[in-house]
Coordinates of C-alpha atoms in Angstrom, one line a residue:
M1 CA -18.5 -109.6 -46.9
E2 CA -18.3 -112.7 -45.2
S3 CA -14.4 -112.1 -44.9
S4 CA -14.4 -108.8 -43.8
S5 CA -17.0 -109.7 -40.8
N6 CA -14.1 -112.9 -40.1
I7 CA -10.8 -110.3 -39.8
I8 CA -13.2 -108.3 -36.6
D9 CA -13.3 -111.6 -35.5
S10 CA -9.9 -112.9 -35.2
R11 CA -8.9 -109.5 -34.1
S12 CA -11.7 -109.3 -31.0
D13 CA -10.3 -112.6 -30.5
K14 CA -6.7 -111.8 -30.3
N15 CA -6.9 -108.4 -28.3
G16 CA -9.1 -109.7 -25.8
G17 CA -12.5 -107.9 -26.9
K18 CA -10.5 -104.3 -27.0
K19 CA -9.6 -102.5 -29.7
N20 CA -5.4 -101.9 -29.8
H21 CA -5.1 -98.2 -30.3
N22 CA -1.0 -98.1 -30.5
K23 CA -1.6 -101.0 -33.9
Y24 CA -0.4 -98.3 -36.0
R25 CA 1.8 -95.8 -33.5
R26 CA 5.1 -95.8 -35.0
D27 CA 8.8 -94.2 -33.5
K28 CA 10.0 -90.5 -33.4
P29 CA 13.8 -89.8 -33.7
W30 CA 13.4 -86.0 -34.0
D31 CA 10.3 -85.5 -31.0
T32 CA 12.9 -85.8 -27.9
A33 CA 12.5 -85.5 -24.4
D34 CA 13.7 -82.0 -24.4
I35 CA 11.1 -80.6 -27.3
N36 CA 9.8 -78.1 -25.7
H37 CA 6.8 -77.9 -27.2
W38 CA 5.5 -74.4 -25.2
E39 CA 7.6 -72.7 -27.1
V40 CA 6.5 -71.0 -30.4
A41 CA 9.0 -71.1 -33.4
A42 CA 9.5 -67.5 -35.2
W43 CA 8.7 -66.9 -38.7
D44 CA 11.8 -66.1 -40.6
E45 CA 12.2 -66.2 -44.8
N46 CA 16.2 -66.2 -43.8
D47 CA 15.4 -69.9 -42.0
G48 CA 13.8 -71.2 -45.2
D49 CA 10.2 -70.4 -44.1
A50 CA 8.1 -69.7 -47.0
L51 CA 5.3 -70.3 -48.2
P52 CA 4.4 -73.6 -51.4
G53 CA 3.9 -70.8 -53.8
G54 CA 5.6 -67.9 -52.7
R55 CA 2.4 -65.6 -51.3
L56 CA -0.8 -66.1 -49.8
L57 CA -3.9 -67.0 -52.2
E58 CA -6.5 -64.8 -50.9
E59 CA -6.5 -61.0 -49.0
S60 CA -7.5 -61.3 -45.8
S61 CA -8.9 -58.1 -43.8
F62 CA -10.0 -57.4 -40.1
A63 CA -11.0 -54.5 -39.1
T64 CA -13.1 -52.7 -34.9
L65 CA -14.9 -50.0 -34.1
F66 CA -12.8 -47.5 -31.1
P67 CA -14.6 -45.0 -29.2
K68 CA -14.5 -41.4 -29.8
Y69 CA -12.4 -40.7 -26.6
R70 CA -9.8 -42.4 -28.7
E71 CA -9.6 -41.1 -31.1
K72 CA -6.9 -37.8 -30.9
Y73 CA -4.5 -39.9 -29.3
L74 CA -5.1 -42.5 -32.8
R75 CA -4.0 -39.5 -35.1
E76 CA -1.1 -38.8 -33.1
V77 CA 0.6 -42.7 -32.6
W78 CA -1.0 -43.5 -36.1
P79 CA 2.6 -43.0 -37.5
L80 CA 4.7 -45.6 -35.2
V81 CA 2.2 -47.9 -36.0
T82 CA 2.2 -48.0 -39.4
R83 CA 6.3 -47.7 -39.7
S84 CA 5.7 -51.0 -37.3
L85 CA 3.3 -53.1 -39.7
D86 CA 5.0 -52.1 -42.7
K87 CA 7.8 -54.4 -41.2
Y88 CA 5.6 -58.0 -41.5
K89 CA 4.5 -56.3 -44.9
I90 CA 0.7 -55.4 -43.2
A91 CA -1.0 -52.5 -44.6
C92 CA -3.5 -50.6 -42.4
E93 CA -6.4 -48.2 -41.9
L94 CA -7.6 -45.5 -40.2
N95 CA -11.5 -44.4 -40.9
L96 CA -12.2 -41.7 -39.4
V97 CA -14.6 -41.2 -40.0
E98 CA -16.8 -44.3 -39.2
G99 CA -14.8 -44.7 -36.2
S100 CA -12.8 -47.5 -37.1
M101 CA -9.4 -49.2 -37.3
T102 CA -8.5 -51.7 -40.2
V103 CA -6.0 -54.5 -41.7
R104 CA -5.7 -55.9 -44.5
T105 CA -2.5 -58.3 -45.9
T106 CA -1.1 -57.3 -48.8
R107 CA 1.1 -59.3 -51.8
K108 CA 4.1 -58.8 -50.0
T109 CA 2.7 -60.5 -46.3
S110 CA 4.9 -63.7 -46.2
D111 CA 3.6 -64.3 -42.1
P112 CA 0.4 -66.1 -42.2
Y113 CA -0.3 -65.4 -39.2
V114 CA 0.8 -62.2 -38.3
I115 CA -2.7 -60.7 -39.9
L116 CA -4.1 -62.2 -35.9
K117 CA -1.7 -61.0 -34.6
A118 CA -2.4 -57.0 -36.1
R119 CA -5.9 -57.7 -35.4
D120 CA -5.2 -58.4 -31.7
L121 CA -3.0 -55.3 -32.4
I122 CA -6.2 -53.1 -33.3
K123 CA -8.0 -54.4 -30.4
L124 CA -5.8 -54.3 -28.1
L125 CA -5.8 -49.8 -29.1
A126 CA -9.4 -50.3 -29.0
R127 CA -9.4 -50.8 -25.8
S128 CA -6.8 -47.9 -24.2
I129 CA -3.9 -49.6 -23.8
P130 CA -0.9 -47.4 -25.3
A131 CA 0.3 -48.1 -28.4
P132 CA 4.0 -48.7 -27.7
Q133 CA 2.7 -51.1 -24.6
A134 CA -0.1 -52.8 -27.3
L135 CA 2.6 -53.2 -30.8
K136 CA 4.5 -55.9 -28.6
V137 CA 2.4 -58.1 -29.3
L138 CA 3.5 -58.6 -32.4
N139 CA 5.7 -60.8 -31.1
D140 CA 6.4 -63.9 -31.3
D141 CA 6.8 -64.7 -27.4
Y142 CA 3.2 -62.8 -26.5
H143 CA -0.1 -62.6 -26.5
C144 CA -3.4 -60.7 -25.5
D145 CA -7.0 -61.4 -24.1
I146 CA -10.0 -59.4 -23.3
I147 CA -12.3 -60.6 -20.5
K148 CA -15.5 -59.5 -20.8
I149 CA -16.1 -58.7 -16.7
G150 CA -20.1 -56.5 -17.7
G151 CA -22.2 -59.7 -18.2
L152 CA -20.5 -61.1 -15.1
V153 CA -22.6 -58.8 -12.0
R154 CA -26.4 -58.2 -12.6
N155 CA -25.9 -55.5 -9.9
K156 CA -24.5 -51.9 -11.0
E157 CA -23.4 -51.0 -7.9
R158 CA -21.5 -55.2 -7.0
F159 CA -19.9 -55.0 -10.3
V160 CA -18.5 -51.4 -9.7
K161 CA -17.7 -52.9 -5.7
R162 CA -16.2 -55.6 -7.5
R163 CA -13.9 -54.1 -10.2
Q164 CA -12.1 -52.0 -7.7
R165 CA -11.5 -54.9 -5.6
L166 CA -9.2 -56.2 -8.2
I167 CA -7.7 -53.2 -8.8
G168 CA -7.4 -51.9 -5.1
P169 CA -5.9 -49.4 -3.5
D170 CA -4.0 -47.3 -6.1
G171 CA -3.7 -50.4 -7.7
A172 CA -1.3 -52.3 -5.4
T173 CA -4.1 -55.6 -6.5
L174 CA -3.5 -55.2 -10.2
K175 CA 0.7 -54.7 -9.5
A176 CA 1.0 -57.5 -7.4
L177 CA -0.9 -60.0 -10.1
E178 CA 1.3 -58.0 -12.8
L179 CA 4.5 -59.6 -10.8
L180 CA 2.8 -63.0 -10.7
T181 CA 2.1 -62.8 -13.7
Q182 CA 4.3 -61.4 -16.0
C183 CA 1.1 -59.9 -17.4
Y184 CA 0.9 -56.0 -18.3
I185 CA -3.2 -55.8 -17.0
L186 CA -5.1 -52.6 -17.2
V187 CA -8.6 -52.4 -16.4
Q188 CA -11.4 -50.7 -18.9
G189 CA -15.4 -50.3 -19.2
N190 CA -16.6 -53.7 -18.6
T191 CA -13.3 -55.2 -19.7
V192 CA -10.1 -56.6 -18.7
S193 CA -7.3 -56.6 -21.4
V194 CA -4.5 -58.9 -21.2
M195 CA -1.1 -59.9 -22.7
G196 CA 1.5 -62.2 -21.5
T197 CA 2.0 -65.4 -21.5
H198 CA -0.8 -68.3 -22.3
K199 CA 0.3 -69.4 -18.9
G200 CA 0.4 -66.2 -17.7
I201 CA -3.1 -65.2 -19.9
K202 CA -4.6 -68.1 -18.3
K203 CA -3.9 -67.1 -14.9
V204 CA -5.3 -63.9 -15.5
R205 CA -7.7 -65.1 -16.6
T206 CA -8.7 -68.1 -13.7
V207 CA -8.4 -64.5 -10.6
V208 CA -10.4 -61.9 -12.7
M209 CA -13.8 -64.4 -12.8
E210 CA -13.3 -65.5 -8.9
C211 CA -13.3 -61.4 -8.8
M212 CA -16.4 -61.5 -10.2
K213 CA -18.1 -64.3 -8.4
N214 CA -16.7 -62.4 -4.8
I215 CA -14.2 -64.1 -4.6
H216 CA -10.7 -62.2 -3.0
P217 CA -8.1 -61.6 -5.7
V218 CA -5.9 -61.7 -2.2
Y219 CA -5.9 -65.3 -1.4
N220 CA -5.0 -66.1 -5.5
I221 CA -2.6 -64.4 -5.2
K222 CA -1.5 -65.8 -1.7
R223 CA -1.6 -68.9 -4.4
L224 CA 0.4 -68.5 -6.7
M225 CA 2.9 -67.0 -4.8
I226 CA 3.4 -70.2 -3.5
M227 CA 3.4 -71.4 -6.7
K228 CA 5.8 -69.4 -7.8
E229 CA 8.4 -70.3 -4.7
L230 CA 7.9 -74.0 -5.8
E231 CA 8.6 -74.2 -9.4
K232 CA 12.8 -73.3 -7.8
D233 CA 12.2 -76.5 -6.3
P234 CA 13.2 -79.2 -9.1
K235 CA 12.6 -82.4 -6.5
L236 CA 8.6 -81.4 -6.4
K237 CA 8.3 -81.3 -10.2
D238 CA 7.1 -84.5 -10.2
E239 CA 4.6 -84.6 -7.7
S240 CA 1.3 -82.9 -6.5
W241 CA 1.4 -79.1 -4.8
E242 CA -1.4 -79.6 -3.3
R243 CA -0.4 -80.2 0.3
F244 CA 1.4 -76.6 0.4
L245 CA -1.4 -74.5 -1.4
P246 CA -3.5 -73.3 1.2
T247 CA -7.6 -74.2 0.4
F248 CA -10.1 -71.8 1.4
K249 CA -13.7 -72.4 2.6
K250 CA -17.0 -69.4 2.8
K251 CA -18.1 -68.9 5.0
N252 CA -21.0 -66.8 6.4
V253 CA -19.9 -64.0 7.5
Q254 CA -23.0 -61.6 9.8
R255 CA -22.4 -58.3 8.1
R256 CA -22.9 -55.6 10.5
K257 CA -26.9 -54.6 10.9
P258 CA -27.8 -50.6 9.6
R259 CA -27.3 -48.2 12.5
Q260 CA -31.1 -47.5 12.7
L261 CA -31.1 -51.1 13.6
I262 CA -29.2 -50.5 16.4
E263 CA -30.6 -48.5 17.6
E264 CA -34.7 -49.8 17.4
K265 CA -33.3 -52.1 19.2
Q266 CA -31.9 -50.7 22.0
K267 CA -35.1 -48.9 22.2
M268 CA -37.2 -51.5 22.0
A269 CA -35.2 -53.9 25.2
A270 CA -34.6 -50.5 27.5
A271 CA -38.6 -50.3 26.7
A272 CA -39.4 -53.8 27.6
S273 CA -36.8 -53.4 31.4
S274 CA -38.6 -49.9 32.0
G275 CA -42.2 -52.4 31.4
A276 CA -41.2 -55.3 33.8
T277 CA -39.8 -52.7 35.9
S278 CA -43.4 -51.3 36.6
F279 CA -45.5 -54.3 36.1
G280 CA -43.3 -55.4 39.8
E281 CA -44.3 -53.4 41.5
G282 CA -48.0 -53.6 41.0
G283 CA -49.1 -52.3 38.1
K284 CA -49.3 -53.8 34.2
G285 CA -45.8 -53.1 32.1
A286 CA -46.9 -50.8 29.7
G287 CA -43.6 -51.2 27.1
T288 CA -44.0 -55.8 27.1
K289 CA -45.9 -57.1 23.8
K290 CA -48.4 -59.1 24.1
K291 CA -47.6 -61.8 22.5
K292 CA -50.1 -62.2 19.1
S293 CA -51.8 -66.6 18.5
Y294 CA -49.7 -67.9 15.9
T295 CA -52.3 -68.3 12.3
P296 CA -50.3 -70.5 9.4
F297 CA -53.7 -67.5 7.2
P298 CA -52.6 -64.0 6.1
P299 CA -53.8 -61.4 7.0
A300 CA -57.1 -60.0 5.2
Q301 CA -55.9 -57.4 1.8
L302 CA -57.1 -53.7 2.4
P303 CA -60.0 -53.2 0.2
S304 CA -57.6 -50.7 -2.5
K305 CA -59.5 -47.6 -4.1
I306 CA -61.8 -49.0 -7.2
D307 CA -63.1 -51.3 -4.2
K308 CA -64.0 -48.4 -1.5
Q309 CA -65.9 -46.9 -4.7
L310 CA -67.7 -50.1 -5.1
D311 CA -69.0 -49.8 -1.8
S312 CA -70.5 -46.5 -2.1
G313 CA -71.0 -46.9 -5.4
E314 CA -69.5 -44.2 -6.6
Y315 CA -67.4 -45.7 -9.7
F316 CA -71.0 -45.9 -11.8
L317 CA -70.5 -42.7 -10.7
S318 CA -69.6 -40.2 -13.8
E319 CA -67.4 -37.7 -14.4
R320 CA -69.1 -34.4 -13.6
E321 CA -71.2 -36.5 -11.2
R322 CA -68.5 -37.3 -8.9
K323 CA -66.8 -33.6 -9.4
S324 CA -70.3 -31.9 -7.8
K325 CA -70.5 -35.2 -5.7
K326 CA -67.0 -33.4 -4.0
L327 CA -68.3 -30.0 -4.7
A328 CA -71.3 -30.5 -2.6
E329 CA -69.1 -32.5 0.3
K330 CA -66.7 -29.6 0.8
Q331 CA -69.7 -26.8 0.6
I332 CA -71.0 -30.1 4.0
A333 CA -67.7 -29.0 5.3
S334 CA -67.3 -25.3 5.0
K335 CA -70.0 -24.8 6.6
E336 CA -69.6 -27.1 9.8
K337 CA -66.4 -26.0 10.0
S338 CA -67.9 -21.5 9.7
E339 CA -70.6 -23.3 12.3
E340 CA -67.9 -23.7 14.7
K341 CA -65.7 -21.2 14.4
R342 CA -69.5 -19.0 15.0
K343 CA -70.3 -20.5 18.0
A344 CA -66.2 -20.3 19.6
R345 CA -67.3 -15.8 19.1
E346 CA -70.1 -16.8 21.0
R347 CA -68.1 -17.9 23.8
E348 CA -66.0 -14.9 24.4
F349 CA -69.3 -13.2 25.6
V350 CA -70.4 -16.0 28.6
H351 CA -69.1 -16.5 31.6
P352 CA -66.6 -18.7 32.4
S353 CA -68.5 -19.7 35.6
L354 CA -71.8 -21.5 33.1
L355 CA -69.1 -22.5 31.1
G356 CA -68.3 -24.6 34.1
E357 CA -65.4 -25.4 36.2
D358 CA -63.0 -26.8 33.8
S359 CA -63.2 -23.7 31.6
G360 CA -59.4 -22.4 32.0
D361 CA -58.4 -25.5 30.6
G362 CA -60.7 -26.4 28.1
A363 CA -63.1 -23.6 26.8
S364 CA -62.1 -23.6 23.8
G365 CA -63.4 -27.0 22.8
K366 CA -66.9 -26.8 24.3
S367 CA -69.9 -25.3 22.8
A368 CA -72.0 -21.9 24.2
E369 CA -74.3 -24.5 24.4
A370 CA -73.4 -25.7 28.0
A371 CA -75.1 -23.1 29.9
E372 CA -78.5 -23.6 28.7
E373 CA -77.9 -26.6 30.1
K374 CA -77.2 -26.4 33.8
G375 CA -80.9 -25.1 34.3
G376 CA -81.1 -25.9 37.8
D377 CA -77.6 -24.5 38.7
A378 CA -79.4 -21.2 37.5
S379 CA -79.9 -19.8 41.1
K380 CA -76.1 -19.9 42.0
A381 CA -74.9 -19.1 39.1
N382 CA -77.2 -15.8 39.0
V383 CA -75.5 -15.5 43.3
S384 CA -71.8 -16.0 41.2
A385 CA -72.5 -14.2 39.0
T386 CA -73.0 -10.2 41.5
E387 CA -70.9 -10.8 43.6
D388 CA -68.1 -11.2 40.9
V389 CA -68.9 -7.7 39.5
E390 CA -69.7 -5.8 43.5
R391 CA -65.7 -7.1 43.2
L392 CA -64.9 -5.9 40.3
A393 CA -66.3 -2.4 41.8
N394 CA -64.4 -2.2 44.0
K395 CA -61.5 -3.3 42.7
F396 CA -61.8 -0.2 39.6
A397 CA -63.4 2.6 43.0
K398 CA -59.8 2.2 44.9
S399 CA -57.6 2.5 41.4
G400 CA -60.1 5.6 41.2
N401 CA -58.1 6.7 44.4
K402 CA -54.8 5.9 44.3
R403 CA -54.3 7.3 40.5
K404 CA -56.2 10.9 42.2
S405 CA -54.7 11.1 44.9
E406 CA -51.0 10.6 42.8
E407 CA -52.2 13.0 40.3
S408 CA -52.4 15.8 43.7
K409 CA -48.7 14.4 44.2
A410 CA -47.8 14.9 40.9
E411 CA -49.5 18.7 41.6
D412 CA -48.7 19.6 44.6
E413 CA -44.5 18.4 43.6
D414 CA -44.7 20.7 39.9
A415 CA -46.3 24.3 42.1
S416 CA -43.3 23.8 45.1
D417 CA -40.2 23.0 42.3
F418 CA -42.2 25.7 40.0
V419 CA -42.3 28.7 43.2
A420 CA -38.3 27.6 43.9
D421 CA -37.2 27.6 40.3
L422 CA -39.2 31.8 40.9
E423 CA -37.1 31.8 44.1
K424 CA -34.2 31.2 41.9
K425 CA -33.8 33.9 39.3
K426 CA -34.9 36.6 41.7
S427 CA -31.2 36.1 43.5
K428 CA -29.9 36.1 40.6
K429 CA -31.2 39.1 39.2
E430 CA -30.2 40.8 42.0
K431 CA -26.4 39.3 41.7
K432 CA -26.0 40.7 38.5
K433 CA -27.5 44.4 40.3
K434 CA -24.7 44.6 43.0
K435 CA -22.1 43.7 39.8
E436 CA -22.9 46.3 38.0
K437 CA -23.3 48.8 39.9
R438 CA -19.5 48.3 41.6

């Protein structure tokens, strides 16, 4: 124990209490500056690439489900998929009963990573990517990523709008993103499938995630365009590009108010102006509202249906008693209505003078008992009633005389017409006789 403690003390004294991380580092002559660490070397058996022992020790398999509408297409392209996977010594199976695709390694499989590529292939086929495009993922230059966007936005309508914003009008935004990132992008349901290089996939993922966070893809596309131009300049290789890239700040832009709210505000303003003019003329403004005094307390809660039943005592009644009570109330209401109708029928036989001066405007709203209340003016009412009777009698007499005179005139005219017709007939007969004699 003592020797170990001495060693620690000596180290701490030499390095000033800090560990020397470069102590065990050695020179690496094979690691030169011209090596591209991002480059993925292809598996080539002819170049000496081989597994220890010559084959894989265990079988690896992956399976994925596919939707029902993809069944017909997959049956058509499955021979093509099988031929492509046979080149890499990978077995595949299409199960139409379970609706699944399976890939597995065989004893002849030499590339250990190609099974993961085959797994990505069946995932892309299940996500509605065409088979010729999906088969490109088997190449070492191509990689894929399936971005899940379904749970990023709670509101369904908002999610659909943002997803459509990612596609753009006639797919213009998606096409621009594909050209800038050199990736294949397919928006399908709740996922975005991307195929391309590692760097391109990373860029696409940031654009998609920010689009779902309500940042328009156009801003990121503009940024990518500037970065693409800066990559061409070798002088800016080791410099920061922040001074060239645009910075977009969030702004709280006021949304357009609905048309109904605008119309209501205009009506309120018009009413207030009309009220102000009437107030200036001398009267109080009809459109102006009284300012309510501010109270920190909320308004009293309105009584609920149960509260009303408790107050009236109906809550404690049985169902049968409640029904009988409602029936009794209906009967009382119907009796009152029938009584009002009866009085209205009787009012038709009462003279208008007995119903008062307002009989022309609202005679239907007054009861027939109003005539009985006018006891002091009974004599005046009788006089006016006799005058009305005499006036009506004279009127009918005049109309009778007129009718008689008209009837007598009509009879005279009929008689004169009859005599004229007889004379005409006689003259015609005489003319006929003269003609016959000739």
